[in-house]
Amino acid sequence: MRKLAAGNWKMNGTGASLSEAQALIAAQPSPACEMLLCPPATLVARLADVARGSALMVGGQDCHTNDTGAHTGDISAAMLADAGATSVILGHSERRADHGETDALVHAKALAARKAGLVAIVCIGETLAERDAGTTLDVIAAQMASVPEDSTAAGLVIAYEPVWAIGTGRTPTIDQIAEVHAFLRARLTERIGAAAAGVRLLYGGSVKPSNAGEIFAVPHVDGALVGGASLKAADFGAIVAALSAS
Ligand code: PGA
């Protein structure tokens, strides 16, 4: 399977930020992994223009469940595809927290992404309270409901992002990442069958150049979903290089 380094710019970036993408393309013209940046929706089309003909792919950070309609402020998967996106992040913990997104809604969005030909990057992960209560694996098992049961390996990526590790500089131990990723592969196999073997399982949460190598050595870690460190070409390029070498 081809590994995936995905960057999530969140609500960061204006036209001036496109120079970081240009620098990334120049630094990583042909990485051995897939390289994806998910900018805010305002920049998807412009980033797709910058990335045309390069190894860099472009994704969205969310989509609506419908193709079109009276949904002020929302963006459909078809619109993202039209703007040049090839994938979309769904159910990020910030959307689950800020917008009350449920597993059922994320499931519906994943179907909408598929209909538009986008890869669905479904995010799951426990809170600190859940980790401390010892219920992490139960939470991960329950969040499998976000994943359509007829998903294909090509159409689905799952990002395991412990909520307490996002933007905090804290990361789980290597053993904790290994435990969840092995569990995730097993539960995904129960849910979608043999296709699960080919689904990329990303780790996300405070991934940076200094810890990327050891995280990428963990079994069933097939890449990363990177927030803060994806904003700078030098940092994200170093993570891409680490994944390419793994
Ligand atoms: P972070 O964010 O790398 O800034 O911790 C990860 C994410 O939310 O995808």
Short mmCIF file of N, CA, C and O in Angstrom, two decimals, residues 174-222:
data_model
loop_
_atom_site.label_atom_id
_atom_site.label_comp_id
_atom_site.label_asym_id
_atom_site.label_seq_id
_atom_site.Cartn_x
_atom_site.Cartn_y
_atom_site.Cartn_z
N ILE A 174 4.59 5.02 22.09
CA ILE A 174 4.63 4.15 20.92
C ILE A 174 3.75 2.91 21.16
O ILE A 174 3.03 2.46 20.26
N ASP A 175 3.79 2.38 22.38
CA ASP A 175 2.96 1.21 22.71
C ASP A 175 1.48 1.53 22.62
O ASP A 175 0.67 0.70 22.18
N GLN A 176 1.10 2.71 23.06
CA GLN A 176 -0.32 3.10 22.99
C GLN A 176 -0.77 3.24 21.53
O GLN A 176 -1.87 2.82 21.17
N ILE A 177 0.08 3.84 20.70
CA ILE A 177 -0.27 3.97 19.27
C ILE A 177 -0.38 2.58 18.66
O ILE A 177 -1.32 2.27 17.92
N ALA A 178 0.57 1.72 18.97
CA ALA A 178 0.57 0.36 18.41
C ALA A 178 -0.68 -0.41 18.83
O ALA A 178 -1.30 -1.11 18.01
N GLU A 179 -1.08 -0.27 20.08
CA GLU A 179 -2.26 -0.98 20.57
C GLU A 179 -3.52 -0.54 19.80
O GLU A 179 -4.30 -1.38 19.33
N VAL A 180 -3.69 0.78 19.67
CA VAL A 180 -4.90 1.26 19.00
C VAL A 180 -4.89 0.88 17.52
O VAL A 180 -5.91 0.45 16.98
N HIS A 181 -3.74 1.03 16.86
CA HIS A 181 -3.72 0.75 15.41
C HIS A 181 -3.96 -0.73 15.11
O HIS A 181 -4.65 -1.05 14.14
N ALA A 182 -3.42 -1.60 15.93
CA ALA A 182 -3.68 -3.04 15.72
C ALA A 182 -5.16 -3.35 15.97
O ALA A 182 -5.80 -4.10 15.21
N PHE A 183 -5.71 -2.74 17.01
CA PHE A 183 -7.13 -2.92 17.32
C PHE A 183 -8.00 -2.38 16.19
O PHE A 183 -8.98 -3.01 15.76
N LEU A 184 -7.60 -1.23 15.69
CA LEU A 184 -8.34 -0.57 14.61
C LEU A 184 -8.37 -1.46 13.36
O LEU A 184 -9.42 -1.63 12.73
N ARG A 185 -7.24 -2.04 13.01
CA ARG A 185 -7.19 -2.91 11.82
C ARG A 185 -8.14 -4.10 12.03
O ARG A 185 -8.88 -4.48 11.11
N ALA A 186 -8.14 -4.65 13.23
CA ALA A 186 -9.00 -5.81 13.49
C ALA A 186 -10.48 -5.43 13.44
O ALA A 186 -11.30 -6.13 12.83
N ARG A 187 -10.83 -4.30 14.06
CA ARG A 187 -12.25 -3.90 14.06
C ARG A 187 -12.70 -3.49 12.67
O ARG A 187 -13.85 -3.72 12.28
N LEU A 188 -11.79 -2.87 11.92
CA LEU A 188 -12.14 -2.47 10.56
C LEU A 188 -12.38 -3.71 9.69
O LEU A 188 -13.27 -3.72 8.84
N THR A 189 -11.61 -4.75 9.94
CA THR A 189 -11.80 -6.00 9.20
C THR A 189 -13.17 -6.60 9.52
O THR A 189 -13.87 -7.09 8.62
N GLU A 190 -13.56 -6.53 10.79
CA GLU A 190 -14.90 -7.00 11.14
C GLU A 190 -15.98 -6.18 10.43
O GLU A 190 -17.01 -6.71 10.04
N ARG A 191 -15.71 -4.90 10.28
CA ARG A 191 -16.75 -4.02 9.73
C ARG A 191 -16.81 -4.06 8.20
O ARG A 191 -17.89 -4.11 7.63
N ILE A 192 -15.64 -4.03 7.52
CA ILE A 192 -15.69 -3.93 6.05
C ILE A 192 -15.07 -5.14 5.36
O ILE A 192 -15.01 -5.19 4.13
N GLY A 193 -14.59 -6.11 6.13
CA GLY A 193 -14.05 -7.32 5.53
C GLY A 193 -12.63 -7.17 5.03
O GLY A 193 -11.86 -6.33 5.53
N ALA A 194 -12.29 -7.95 4.01
CA ALA A 194 -10.90 -8.05 3.55
C ALA A 194 -10.33 -6.73 3.06
O ALA A 194 -9.11 -6.51 3.09
N ALA A 195 -11.21 -5.81 2.62
CA ALA A 195 -10.73 -4.51 2.14
C ALA A 195 -9.95 -3.77 3.21
O ALA A 195 -9.11 -2.91 2.90
N ALA A 196 -10.19 -4.10 4.47
CA ALA A 196 -9.54 -3.39 5.59
C ALA A 196 -8.02 -3.49 5.51
O ALA A 196 -7.31 -2.58 5.97
N ALA A 197 -7.52 -4.57 4.93
CA ALA A 197 -6.06 -4.75 4.87
C ALA A 197 -5.38 -3.65 4.05
O ALA A 197 -4.22 -3.33 4.28
N GLY A 198 -6.12 -3.07 3.12
CA GLY A 198 -5.53 -2.05 2.24
C GLY A 198 -5.88 -0.62 2.61
O GLY A 198 -5.49 0.31 1.91
N VAL A 199 -6.63 -0.43 3.69
CA VAL A 199 -7.01 0.92 4.11
C VAL A 199 -5.85 1.55 4.87
O VAL A 199 -5.31 0.94 5.80
N ARG A 200 -5.46 2.75 4.48
CA ARG A 200 -4.39 3.45 5.20
C ARG A 200 -4.90 3.91 6.56
O ARG A 200 -5.94 4.58 6.62
N LEU A 201 -4.19 3.57 7.61
CA LEU A 201 -4.50 4.00 8.97
C LEU A 201 -3.47 5.05 9.36
O LEU A 201 -2.28 4.73 9.49
N LEU A 202 -3.90 6.29 9.51
CA LEU A 202 -2.99 7.38 9.84
C LEU A 202 -3.00 7.62 11.34
O LEU A 202 -4.03 7.48 12.00
N TYR A 203 -1.86 8.03 11.87
CA TYR A 203 -1.84 8.56 13.23
C TYR A 203 -1.84 10.08 13.12
O TYR A 203 -1.16 10.65 12.26
N GLY A 204 -2.58 10.75 14.01
CA GLY A 204 -2.57 12.21 14.05
C GLY A 204 -2.56 12.72 15.47
O GLY A 204 -3.15 12.09 16.37
N GLY A 205 -1.92 13.86 15.68
CA GLY A 205 -1.83 14.46 17.00
C GLY A 205 -0.39 14.78 17.33
O GLY A 205 0.37 13.89 17.71
N SER A 206 -0.01 16.06 17.12
CA SER A 206 1.35 16.53 17.45
C SER A 206 2.45 15.75 16.74
O SER A 206 3.53 15.54 17.30
N VAL A 207 2.19 15.33 15.50
CA VAL A 207 3.26 14.75 14.69
C VAL A 207 4.17 15.88 14.22
O VAL A 207 3.70 16.92 13.76
N LYS A 208 5.46 15.69 14.37
CA LYS A 208 6.43 16.69 13.95
C LYS A 208 7.68 15.98 13.43
O LYS A 208 7.79 14.75 13.59
N PRO A 209 8.58 16.73 12.79
CA PRO A 209 9.76 16.06 12.23
C PRO A 209 10.51 15.22 13.26
O PRO A 209 11.01 14.14 12.94
N SER A 210 10.55 15.67 14.51
CA SER A 210 11.35 14.97 15.52
C SER A 210 10.75 13.66 16.00
O SER A 210 11.46 12.81 16.54
N ASN A 211 9.43 13.47 15.85
CA ASN A 211 8.84 12.20 16.31
C ASN A 211 8.30 11.34 15.17
O ASN A 211 7.84 10.21 15.40
N ALA A 212 8.32 11.87 13.94
CA ALA A 212 7.69 11.16 12.82
C ALA A 212 8.31 9.78 12.59
O ALA A 212 7.60 8.80 12.40
N GLY A 213 9.63 9.71 12.62
CA GLY A 213 10.31 8.45 12.31
C GLY A 213 9.88 7.31 13.21
O GLY A 213 9.58 6.20 12.75
N GLU A 214 9.82 7.57 14.52
CA GLU A 214 9.47 6.48 15.44
C GLU A 214 7.99 6.11 15.32
O GLU A 214 7.62 4.94 15.46
N ILE A 215 7.15 7.10 15.03
CA ILE A 215 5.72 6.79 14.86
C ILE A 215 5.51 5.96 13.58
O ILE A 215 4.73 5.01 13.57
N PHE A 216 6.23 6.30 12.52
CA PHE A 216 6.04 5.57 11.25
C PHE A 216 6.58 4.14 11.31
O PHE A 216 6.29 3.33 10.43
N ALA A 217 7.38 3.86 12.33
CA ALA A 217 7.89 2.49 12.48
C ALA A 217 6.88 1.56 13.17
O ALA A 217 7.09 0.34 13.23
N VAL A 218 5.79 2.14 13.67
CA VAL A 218 4.80 1.33 14.39
C VAL A 218 3.97 0.51 13.39
O VAL A 218 3.51 1.05 12.38
N PRO A 219 3.77 -0.79 13.65
CA PRO A 219 2.94 -1.59 12.76
C PRO A 219 1.54 -1.00 12.62
O PRO A 219 0.98 -0.49 13.59
N HIS A 220 1.00 -1.06 11.42
CA HIS A 220 -0.35 -0.55 11.10
C HIS A 220 -0.45 0.97 11.14
O HIS A 220 -1.54 1.50 11.10
N VAL A 221 0.68 1.66 11.20
CA VAL A 221 0.67 3.10 10.99
C VAL A 221 1.13 3.33 9.54
O VAL A 221 2.28 3.06 9.20
N ASP A 222 0.19 3.79 8.72
CA ASP A 222 0.45 3.90 7.28
C ASP A 222 0.57 5.34 6.83
O ASP A 222 0.41 5.65 5.64
#
